Amino acid sequence: MSACGGDSTSSTATTGGVEPGSGTTSSGAVASVGAELFASNCAQCHTLAAAGAGGQVGPNLDDLAPDEARVKEQVTNGGSGMPAFADVLSDSEIDAVAAYVADSAGQ
C-alpha cells in the first residue's frame, strides 16, 4: 500500500473525470472526489468517522481536526512517519482530499 509507505508510486483512486480545483466542479463533486481519494489513500492509516475509516497507524483525524492548509502541507510533504503524496496525487487531488478532511474531521 503506497499510503502506508509501500513502494507503489501511483494513486489507486479514480476521480471519474472530475478535476477538483478546475473551476468546473461543484463543491459536492469535489467532496465526492475527496472522499474517494481518502478511502483509497488515507483510510488504511487514519481514523475519520465520516469516511468509516479506523486506521491505527497515523493520527486520528477526528481528534486532530486539522484545517485545510495543514492537511495540504502534510499530504504534499509527508513527515512524522507519513509518506509524501506530491508524486502520487495531483495538486487538485490534494486540494480535494484536504478539503474533505478539513470539512469532515470531528463531525
XYZ file of N, CA and C in Angstrom:
321
model
N 0.831 -1.188 0.000
C 0.000 0.000 0.000
C 0.871 1.246 0.000
N 0.712 2.075 -0.968
C 1.508 3.296 -1.021
C 1.166 4.228 0.130
N -0.073 4.196 0.573
C -0.489 5.095 1.640
C 0.211 4.794 2.948
N 0.681 3.585 3.098
C 1.342 3.205 4.336
C 2.848 3.127 4.169
N 3.377 3.785 3.164
C 4.809 3.835 2.986
C 5.356 2.738 2.114
N 4.478 2.043 1.381
C 4.932 0.985 0.487
C 5.671 1.556 -0.694
N 6.020 0.697 -1.649
C 6.835 1.159 -2.758
C 6.033 1.562 -3.982
N 4.728 1.503 -3.933
C 3.917 1.927 -5.064
C 3.922 3.445 -5.149
N 4.029 3.972 -6.360
C 4.037 5.422 -6.513
C 2.841 5.921 -7.295
N 1.845 5.079 -7.488
C 0.672 5.540 -8.216
C -0.549 5.494 -7.328
N -1.426 6.444 -7.541
C -2.665 6.513 -6.794
C -3.591 5.408 -7.256
N -4.307 4.831 -6.310
C -5.278 3.810 -6.667
C -6.653 4.417 -6.865
N -6.772 5.700 -6.638
C -8.074 6.356 -6.749
C -8.356 6.770 -8.175
N -9.643 6.791 -8.466
C -10.064 7.378 -9.729
C -10.951 8.549 -9.398
N -10.912 9.548 -10.230
C -11.727 10.730 -9.974
C -12.889 10.819 -10.934
N -13.098 9.799 -11.741
C -14.249 9.766 -12.618
C -14.303 10.928 -13.590
N -13.159 11.486 -13.927
C -13.120 12.585 -14.870
C -13.368 13.939 -14.251
N -13.672 13.989 -12.980
C -13.888 15.262 -12.305
C -12.538 15.801 -11.884
N -12.264 17.018 -12.227
C -10.988 17.631 -11.884
C -11.209 18.694 -10.820
N -10.946 18.352 -9.525
C -11.131 19.332 -8.469
C -10.260 20.555 -8.723
N -10.755 21.702 -8.347
C -9.980 22.920 -8.478
C -9.954 23.491 -9.882
N -10.646 22.865 -10.825
C -10.620 23.342 -12.203
C -11.605 24.478 -12.436
N -12.455 24.732 -11.446
C -13.464 25.763 -11.615
C -14.707 25.242 -12.313
N -14.722 23.952 -12.667
C -15.869 23.398 -13.377
C -16.612 22.363 -12.549
N -16.274 22.235 -11.291
C -16.925 21.241 -10.459
C -17.723 21.922 -9.365
N -18.748 21.245 -8.898
C -19.494 21.752 -7.759
C -18.769 21.337 -6.496
N -19.090 21.972 -5.379
C -18.452 21.586 -4.128
C -18.813 20.152 -3.765
N -19.998 19.701 -4.153
C -20.379 18.312 -3.907
C -19.524 17.338 -4.685
N -19.183 17.692 -5.921
C -18.326 16.824 -6.733
C -16.927 16.764 -6.153
N -16.410 17.902 -5.694
C -15.082 17.924 -5.084
C -15.086 17.103 -3.802
N -16.144 17.222 -2.999
C -16.245 16.435 -1.776
C -16.276 14.952 -2.091
N -16.986 14.577 -3.138
C -17.047 13.177 -3.543
C -15.674 12.671 -3.965
N -14.956 13.468 -4.740
C -13.601 13.096 -5.159
C -12.703 12.989 -3.938
N -12.802 13.951 -3.026
C -12.004 13.916 -1.804
C -12.277 12.676 -0.982
N -13.540 12.288 -0.893
C -13.908 11.081 -0.151
C -13.321 9.835 -0.802
N -13.389 9.757 -2.137
C -12.814 8.613 -2.855
C -11.306 8.542 -2.649
N -10.650 9.682 -2.752
C -9.202 9.721 -2.571
C -8.817 9.340 -1.151
N -9.570 9.828 -0.168
C -9.294 9.466 1.222
C -9.427 7.961 1.405
N -10.500 7.390 0.880
C -10.741 5.952 1.036
C -9.607 5.118 0.453
N -9.067 5.529 -0.680
C -8.051 4.707 -1.338
C -6.621 5.041 -0.939
N -6.395 6.179 -0.302
C -5.024 6.577 0.011
C -4.752 6.857 1.483
N -5.783 7.066 2.280
C -5.576 7.539 3.649
C -6.206 6.656 4.721
N -7.334 6.027 4.385
C -8.126 5.302 5.384
C -7.392 4.120 5.999
N -6.399 3.588 5.295
C -5.651 2.456 5.827
C -4.881 2.844 7.085
N -4.516 4.113 7.189
C -3.685 4.559 8.306
C -4.400 5.487 9.285
N -5.398 6.220 8.820
C -6.028 7.255 9.642
C -7.467 6.917 10.001
N -7.879 7.373 11.186
C -9.270 7.298 11.609
C -9.976 8.580 11.187
N -11.119 8.421 10.534
C -12.002 9.537 10.175
C -13.406 8.962 10.123
N -14.218 9.285 11.121
C -15.552 8.697 11.248
C -16.406 8.911 10.009
N -16.359 10.103 9.420
C -17.187 10.406 8.250
C -16.887 9.481 7.082
N -15.677 8.955 7.037
C -15.273 8.049 5.960
C -15.402 6.588 6.372
N -15.815 6.344 7.604
C -15.878 4.975 8.099
C -14.498 4.356 8.227
N -13.490 5.198 8.431
C -12.100 4.743 8.484
C -11.635 4.615 9.922
N -10.971 3.510 10.209
C -10.483 3.259 11.555
C -9.020 2.889 11.600
N -8.224 3.467 10.708
C -6.793 3.181 10.694
C -6.140 3.548 12.013
N -5.126 2.788 12.399
C -4.473 2.993 13.686
C -3.012 3.411 13.569
N -2.499 3.575 12.352
C -1.084 3.895 12.160
C -0.840 5.392 12.321
N -1.640 6.196 11.640
C -1.485 7.652 11.687
C -2.414 8.263 12.708
N -2.328 9.583 12.868
C -3.189 10.263 13.837
C -4.680 10.098 13.527
N -5.478 10.114 14.583
C -6.926 10.128 14.459
C -7.312 11.534 14.006
N -7.809 11.648 12.792
C -8.107 12.961 12.228
C -9.317 13.613 12.884
N -10.213 12.819 13.463
C -11.339 13.398 14.194
C -10.842 14.115 15.442
N -9.864 13.541 16.127
C -9.290 14.182 17.311
C -8.438 15.387 16.932
N -7.672 15.251 15.869
C -6.763 16.312 15.440
C -7.512 17.488 14.812
N -8.558 17.203 14.051
C -9.371 18.214 13.352
C -8.509 19.276 12.664
N -7.644 18.843 11.736
C -6.746 19.794 11.071
C -7.493 20.696 10.092
N -6.961 21.904 9.894
C -7.547 22.772 8.880
C -7.015 22.365 7.504
N -7.610 22.923 6.470
C -7.282 22.530 5.102
C -5.810 22.769 4.763
N -5.255 23.886 5.211
C -3.849 24.196 4.918
C -2.916 23.164 5.544
N -3.234 22.739 6.758
C -2.384 21.742 7.430
C -2.451 20.407 6.701
N -3.632 20.006 6.278
C -3.773 18.747 5.542
C -2.987 18.815 4.236
N -3.114 19.913 3.496
C -2.373 20.065 2.233
C -0.876 19.929 2.458
N -0.362 20.604 3.469
C 1.071 20.560 3.779
C 1.518 19.134 4.095
N 0.771 18.449 4.958
C 1.151 17.103 5.379
C 1.051 16.113 4.226
N -0.019 16.187 3.456
C -0.196 15.264 2.332
C 0.874 15.513 1.271
N 1.159 16.755 0.998
C 2.147 17.094 -0.026
C 3.549 16.666 0.368
N 3.961 16.995 1.597
C 5.349 16.811 2.012
C 5.599 15.633 2.936
N 4.554 15.067 3.522
C 4.736 13.971 4.458
C 5.418 14.448 5.733
N 5.965 13.501 6.473
C 6.661 13.807 7.719
C 6.041 13.079 8.881
N 6.806 12.922 9.944
C 6.357 12.214 11.150
C 5.846 10.818 10.817
N 6.543 10.137 9.924
C 6.182 8.769 9.564
C 5.250 8.642 8.378
N 4.661 9.736 7.944
C 3.752 9.697 6.797
C 4.523 9.977 5.514
N 4.286 9.172 4.480
C 4.955 9.446 3.199
C 4.359 10.677 2.522
N 5.157 11.326 1.707
C 4.677 12.453 0.903
C 3.866 11.916 -0.268
N 2.847 12.658 -0.658
C 1.999 12.249 -1.777
C 2.099 13.197 -2.972
N 3.057 14.119 -2.961
C 3.206 15.082 -4.056
C 3.472 14.396 -5.387
N 4.118 13.239 -5.359
C 4.396 12.498 -6.589
C 3.342 11.436 -6.881
N 2.356 11.324 -6.009
C 1.310 10.311 -6.153
C -0.009 10.951 -6.582
N -0.352 12.061 -5.955
C -1.598 12.765 -6.235
C -1.301 14.093 -6.919
N -2.201 14.519 -7.795
C -2.067 15.831 -8.436
C -2.396 16.924 -7.417
N -2.040 18.154 -7.738
C -2.372 19.276 -6.858
C -3.876 19.358 -6.610
N -4.667 19.143 -7.649
C -6.119 19.230 -7.477
C -6.650 18.073 -6.637
N -6.032 16.906 -6.725
C -6.437 15.785 -5.871
C -6.068 16.067 -4.418
N -4.895 16.644 -4.188
C -4.504 17.016 -2.827
C -5.474 18.061 -2.282
N -5.845 19.036 -3.106
C -6.827 20.041 -2.686
C -8.146 19.384 -2.291
N -8.592 18.414 -3.081
C -9.872 17.746 -2.818
C -9.832 16.951 -1.523
N -8.774 16.183 -1.308
C -8.703 15.385 -0.083
C -8.522 16.298 1.131
N -7.774 17.389 0.987
C -7.594 18.330 2.097
C -8.921 18.987 2.475
N -9.691 19.394 1.481
C -10.998 19.996 1.750
C -11.920 18.988 2.423
N -11.904 17.747 1.942
C -12.750 16.702 2.520
C -12.387 16.454 3.983
N -11.101 16.288 4.270
C -10.679 16.019 5.646
C -11.013 17.205 6.547
N -10.697 18.415 6.110
C -10.963 19.597 6.931
C -12.457 19.756 7.219
N -13.293 19.454 6.241
C -14.743 19.570 6.420
C -15.337 18.429 7.236
N -14.696 17.262 7.203
C -15.266 16.060 7.814
C -14.730 15.746 9.202
N -13.516 16.130 9.499
C -12.879 15.757 10.767
C -13.638 16.333 11.952
N -13.882 15.476 12.922
C -14.545 15.895 14.140
C -16.049 15.991 14.050
N -16.627 15.590 12.944
C -18.075 15.686 12.752
C -18.785 14.526 13.399
